Amino acid sequence: MAAAPEPGPRRRQRRRTAVLIGAAAVLGLVAGGCAGYLVQVHRAPTKLPPLSQPTLAQARGEGPEPLSAARDRRVKTDGDLRKLLLEKPRGARDATYLMGRDGWLDLAAYAGFYDKPGEMFGEIVGDQFRRAATTGWLVGRTHEVEIRLVQFRQEESLAAAENVDITQYWLGDEEGIDSWAIPGTGNGRVYVRTRPDTKPGYVPLYTAEAHAWRGDIALEMWITDTKPIPKAKIMDLAERQLERL
């Protein structure tokens, strides 16, 4: 029986063949790349689109006229805030008890309306309180109205809207009170209490109030009387006051 041939030389021959094939493939890639480069070199460069854009024709004529003081809300609200308050009705008298001086409420006086003035003073400072104007009147012997316009700087937050939201949150949890949205406002509402507030030594008092905001001004309005207050009364006052803002 003949001996099997040794596999060593044949394996070396196959390895040598594989090396030659690989080298040829590399040379082919290099040659192809060089040919492509030479083709690109002899081609004319492609022009790029211009960076400048065509000049646009400008409109001719005068620009729009600036808003008048009557139409520019910023002019109104940066002026005398007291002039934006509703005027006292004919035949009405000054309110019996109205805080402030000459129609203005300073920060301390405004904080004094709350149950805890000391705590609220810091809160109002943080809200960037700017100023507050107030008015009020008495019709007959018992029907009394009080209105406040509270203005905030609003450099960091929408404080006017936030203060209205907080007030409405607490009023929403109160029993014996009905409320309606004020037309034309985002979230303005009027509130009418169906039960009087009774305290020993005092006549029972019904109350209604309105809370809304416009821009940087929060509206706070109250009506008190010894008899129930119609929704139409507080709604009419709130709408007329907001129209002035």
CSV table of C-alpha atoms in Angstrom, one decimal:
chain,number,residue,atom,x,y,z
A,1,MET,CA,0.0,0.0,0.0
A,2,ALA,CA,1.5,3.3,-1.1
A,3,ALA,CA,2.1,6.0,1.5
A,4,ALA,CA,-0.1,9.1,1.4
A,5,PRO,CA,1.7,12.2,0.1
A,6,GLU,CA,2.7,14.8,2.6
A,7,PRO,CA,0.3,17.7,2.7
A,8,GLY,CA,2.9,20.4,3.7
A,9,PRO,CA,4.0,21.6,0.3
A,10,ARG,CA,0.4,21.8,-1.1
A,11,ARG,CA,-0.7,23.9,1.8
A,12,ARG,CA,2.2,26.3,1.3
A,13,GLN,CA,1.2,26.5,-2.4
A,14,ARG,CA,-2.4,27.4,-1.5
A,15,ARG,CA,-1.3,30.1,1.0
A,16,ARG,CA,1.0,31.7,-1.6
A,17,THR,CA,-1.8,31.8,-4.1
A,18,ALA,CA,-4.2,33.5,-1.6
A,19,VAL,CA,-1.5,36.1,-0.9
A,20,LEU,CA,-1.1,36.9,-4.6
A,21,ILE,CA,-4.8,37.2,-5.1
A,22,GLY,CA,-5.1,39.6,-2.1
A,23,ALA,CA,-2.3,41.8,-3.3
A,24,ALA,CA,-3.9,42.0,-6.8
A,25,ALA,CA,-7.1,43.1,-5.2
A,26,VAL,CA,-5.4,45.9,-3.2
A,27,LEU,CA,-3.5,47.0,-6.4
A,28,GLY,CA,-6.8,47.1,-8.2
A,29,LEU,CA,-8.4,49.3,-5.6
A,30,VAL,CA,-5.5,51.7,-5.6
A,31,ALA,CA,-5.5,51.9,-9.3
A,32,GLY,CA,-9.2,52.6,-9.4
A,33,GLY,CA,-8.9,55.3,-6.8
A,34,CYS,CA,-6.0,57.0,-8.7
A,35,ALA,CA,-8.0,56.8,-12.0
A,36,GLY,CA,-11.0,58.4,-10.3
A,37,TYR,CA,-8.9,61.2,-8.8
A,38,LEU,CA,-7.3,61.9,-12.2
A,39,VAL,CA,-10.8,62.1,-13.8
A,40,GLN,CA,-12.0,64.6,-11.2
A,41,VAL,CA,-8.8,66.7,-11.5
A,42,HIS,CA,-9.4,67.3,-15.2
A,43,ARG,CA,-13.1,68.2,-14.8
A,44,ALA,CA,-14.1,71.9,-14.6
A,45,PRO,CA,-15.1,73.0,-11.1
A,46,THR,CA,-18.8,73.2,-10.4
A,47,LYS,CA,-20.0,76.8,-9.6
A,48,LEU,CA,-21.5,77.3,-6.2
A,49,PRO,CA,-24.8,79.3,-5.8
A,50,PRO,CA,-24.2,82.9,-4.8
A,51,LEU,CA,-24.3,83.6,-1.0
A,52,SER,CA,-26.1,86.9,-1.4
A,53,GLN,CA,-29.8,87.0,-1.9
A,54,PRO,CA,-31.7,89.3,-4.2
A,55,THR,CA,-32.6,92.6,-2.7
A,56,LEU,CA,-36.2,92.8,-1.6
A,57,ALA,CA,-38.2,95.9,-2.5
A,58,GLN,CA,-39.2,97.9,0.5
A,59,ALA,CA,-42.6,99.3,1.0
A,60,ARG,CA,-42.9,102.9,0.4
A,61,GLY,CA,-45.0,105.5,2.3
A,62,GLU,CA,-45.3,106.4,5.9
A,63,GLY,CA,-45.4,103.8,8.7
A,64,PRO,CA,-48.4,103.3,10.9
A,65,GLU,CA,-49.2,106.1,13.4
A,66,PRO,CA,-48.5,105.3,17.0
A,67,LEU,CA,-51.5,104.4,19.2
A,68,SER,CA,-53.2,107.2,20.9
A,69,ALA,CA,-53.2,107.4,24.7
A,70,ALA,CA,-56.9,106.3,24.6
A,71,ARG,CA,-56.0,103.1,22.7
A,72,ASP,CA,-52.6,102.3,24.2
A,73,ARG,CA,-53.4,100.3,27.4
A,74,ARG,CA,-49.8,100.7,28.7
A,75,VAL,CA,-50.3,104.5,28.7
A,76,LYS,CA,-53.5,104.1,30.7
A,77,THR,CA,-52.3,101.7,33.3
A,78,ASP,CA,-49.0,103.5,33.9
A,79,GLY,CA,-50.8,106.7,34.6
A,80,ASP,CA,-52.9,107.7,37.5
A,81,LEU,CA,-54.5,104.3,38.5
A,82,ARG,CA,-57.3,106.1,40.4
A,83,LYS,CA,-58.7,107.5,37.1
A,84,LEU,CA,-59.5,104.0,36.0
A,85,LEU,CA,-61.8,103.3,38.9
A,86,LEU,CA,-65.5,103.6,38.5
A,87,GLU,CA,-66.9,106.9,39.4
A,88,LYS,CA,-69.2,107.3,42.4
A,89,PRO,CA,-72.9,107.2,41.2
A,90,ARG,CA,-74.9,110.3,41.4
A,91,GLY,CA,-76.6,110.6,44.8
A,92,ALA,CA,-74.2,108.1,46.5
A,93,ARG,CA,-72.2,109.1,49.5
A,94,ASP,CA,-68.6,108.2,50.5
A,95,ALA,CA,-68.2,104.8,52.0
A,96,THR,CA,-68.4,104.8,55.7
A,97,TYR,CA,-65.1,103.0,56.2
A,98,LEU,CA,-62.5,103.0,53.4
A,99,MET,CA,-58.9,102.4,54.1
A,100,GLY,CA,-56.1,104.2,52.3
A,101,ARG,CA,-55.3,107.9,51.7
A,102,ASP,CA,-56.5,110.0,48.8
A,103,GLY,CA,-57.6,106.9,46.9
A,104,TRP,CA,-54.3,105.0,47.3
A,105,LEU,CA,-53.4,101.9,49.3
A,106,ASP,CA,-49.8,101.4,50.3
A,107,LEU,CA,-48.3,98.0,50.9
A,108,ALA,CA,-48.9,98.0,54.6
A,109,ALA,CA,-52.5,99.1,54.3
A,110,TYR,CA,-53.2,96.4,51.6
A,111,ALA,CA,-51.7,93.7,53.7
A,112,GLY,CA,-53.9,94.8,56.6
A,113,PHE,CA,-57.0,93.4,54.9
A,114,TYR,CA,-55.8,89.9,55.5
A,115,ASP,CA,-56.2,87.8,58.7
A,116,LYS,CA,-52.4,87.6,59.2
A,117,PRO,CA,-51.0,90.9,57.9
A,118,GLY,CA,-47.4,90.2,59.0
A,119,GLU,CA,-47.3,87.0,56.9
A,120,MET,CA,-49.1,88.5,54.0
A,121,PHE,CA,-46.7,91.5,53.9
A,122,GLY,CA,-43.8,89.2,52.9
A,123,GLU,CA,-46.0,87.3,50.4
A,124,ILE,CA,-47.1,90.6,48.7
A,125,VAL,CA,-43.5,91.8,48.5
A,126,GLY,CA,-42.6,88.6,46.8
A,127,ASP,CA,-45.4,89.1,44.4
A,128,GLN,CA,-43.8,92.4,43.4
A,129,PHE,CA,-46.6,94.6,44.5
A,130,ARG,CA,-46.5,97.9,42.8
A,131,ARG,CA,-49.5,100.0,44.0
A,132,ALA,CA,-53.2,99.8,44.7
A,133,ALA,CA,-56.0,102.3,44.1
A,134,THR,CA,-59.4,102.1,45.9
A,135,THR,CA,-62.8,103.7,45.9
A,136,GLY,CA,-66.2,103.1,47.5
A,137,TRP,CA,-69.6,104.5,48.1
A,138,LEU,CA,-72.8,104.1,50.1
A,139,VAL,CA,-76.2,104.0,48.5
A,140,GLY,CA,-79.1,104.5,50.9
A,141,ARG,CA,-78.3,103.4,54.5
A,142,THR,CA,-77.0,99.8,53.9
A,143,HIS,CA,-75.9,99.2,50.3
A,144,GLU,CA,-72.1,99.7,50.3
A,145,VAL,CA,-69.6,99.1,47.5
A,146,GLU,CA,-65.8,98.9,47.6
A,147,ILE,CA,-63.4,98.5,44.6
A,148,ARG,CA,-59.7,98.0,44.5
A,149,LEU,CA,-57.3,97.9,41.6
A,150,VAL,CA,-54.1,96.1,42.6
A,151,GLN,CA,-51.1,96.5,40.2
A,152,PHE,CA,-48.0,94.3,40.1
A,153,ARG,CA,-44.7,94.7,38.4
A,154,GLN,CA,-44.8,91.2,36.9
A,155,GLU,CA,-41.0,91.0,36.1
A,156,GLU,CA,-40.8,87.4,37.2
A,157,SER,CA,-44.4,86.0,37.3
A,158,LEU,CA,-48.0,86.8,36.3
A,159,ALA,CA,-48.8,87.9,39.8
A,160,ALA,CA,-52.1,89.5,39.0
A,161,ALA,CA,-53.5,86.3,37.6
A,162,GLU,CA,-52.0,84.2,40.3
A,163,ASN,CA,-53.6,86.3,43.1
A,164,VAL,CA,-57.0,86.0,41.5
A,165,ASP,CA,-56.6,82.2,41.1
A,166,ILE,CA,-55.7,81.8,44.8
A,167,THR,CA,-58.7,83.9,45.9
A,168,GLN,CA,-61.0,82.0,43.7
A,169,TYR,CA,-59.6,78.7,45.0
A,170,TRP,CA,-60.6,79.6,48.5
A,171,LEU,CA,-64.0,80.9,47.5
A,172,GLY,CA,-64.7,77.7,45.5
A,173,ASP,CA,-64.5,75.7,48.8
A,174,GLU,CA,-66.9,78.0,50.6
A,175,GLU,CA,-70.5,76.8,51.2
A,176,GLY,CA,-73.6,78.9,50.6
A,177,ILE,CA,-72.1,80.8,47.7
A,178,ASP,CA,-73.0,80.9,44.0
A,179,SER,CA,-70.7,82.0,41.3
A,180,TRP,CA,-70.8,82.9,37.6
A,181,ALA,CA,-68.1,83.7,35.0
A,182,ILE,CA,-67.7,87.3,33.9
A,183,PRO,CA,-68.1,87.4,30.1
A,184,GLY,CA,-65.0,88.5,28.1
A,185,THR,CA,-62.5,87.5,30.8
A,186,GLY,CA,-60.3,84.5,31.0
A,187,ASN,CA,-61.3,83.4,34.5
A,188,GLY,CA,-63.0,86.4,36.1
A,189,ARG,CA,-66.0,85.4,38.3
A,190,VAL,CA,-68.6,87.0,40.5
A,191,TYR,CA,-69.7,85.4,43.8
A,192,VAL,CA,-73.0,85.9,45.7
A,193,ARG,CA,-73.5,84.6,49.2
A,194,THR,CA,-76.9,83.2,49.7
A,195,ARG,CA,-76.7,83.3,53.5
A,196,PRO,CA,-75.9,86.4,55.6
A,197,ASP,CA,-73.0,86.9,57.8
A,198,THR,CA,-74.3,87.2,61.4
A,199,LYS,CA,-72.4,88.5,64.4
A,200,PRO,CA,-73.6,89.4,67.8
A,201,GLY,CA,-74.5,93.1,68.0
A,202,TYR,CA,-74.5,93.6,64.3
A,203,VAL,CA,-77.3,93.4,61.7
A,204,PRO,CA,-77.0,90.4,59.3
A,205,LEU,CA,-75.1,91.3,56.2
A,206,TYR,CA,-75.2,89.7,52.7
A,207,THR,CA,-72.1,90.0,50.5
A,208,ALA,CA,-71.2,89.7,46.9
A,209,GLU,CA,-67.8,90.0,45.3
A,210,ALA,CA,-65.9,89.9,42.0
A,211,HIS,CA,-62.4,88.9,41.2
A,212,ALA,CA,-60.7,89.2,37.8
A,213,TRP,CA,-57.5,90.4,36.2
A,214,ARG,CA,-56.4,92.2,33.1
A,215,GLY,CA,-52.7,92.5,32.3
A,216,ASP,CA,-50.8,93.5,35.4
A,217,ILE,CA,-53.9,94.6,37.4
A,218,ALA,CA,-56.1,92.5,39.6
A,219,LEU,CA,-59.7,93.6,40.3
A,220,GLU,CA,-61.2,93.1,43.8
A,221,MET,CA,-64.8,94.2,44.3
A,222,TRP,CA,-67.3,93.8,47.2
A,223,ILE,CA,-70.9,94.7,47.8
A,224,THR,CA,-72.5,94.5,51.2
A,225,ASP,CA,-76.2,95.0,52.2
A,226,THR,CA,-78.7,93.9,54.8
A,227,LYS,CA,-80.8,92.2,52.1
A,228,PRO,CA,-79.8,89.7,49.4
A,229,ILE,CA,-77.7,91.1,46.5
A,230,PRO,CA,-78.8,90.2,43.0
A,231,LYS,CA,-76.3,88.6,40.6
A,232,ALA,CA,-77.1,91.3,38.0
A,233,LYS,CA,-75.8,94.1,40.4
A,234,ILE,CA,-72.4,92.7,41.0
A,235,MET,CA,-72.0,91.5,37.4
A,236,ASP,CA,-72.9,94.9,36.0
A,237,LEU,CA,-70.3,96.7,38.2
A,238,ALA,CA,-67.6,94.1,37.4
A,239,GLU,CA,-68.1,94.4,33.7
A,240,ARG,CA,-68.1,98.2,33.7
A,241,GLN,CA,-65.0,98.3,35.8
A,242,LEU,CA,-63.1,95.9,33.5
A,243,GLU,CA,-64.1,97.9,30.5
A,244,ARG,CA,-62.1,100.8,31.9
A,245,LEU,CA,-59.0,98.7,32.0
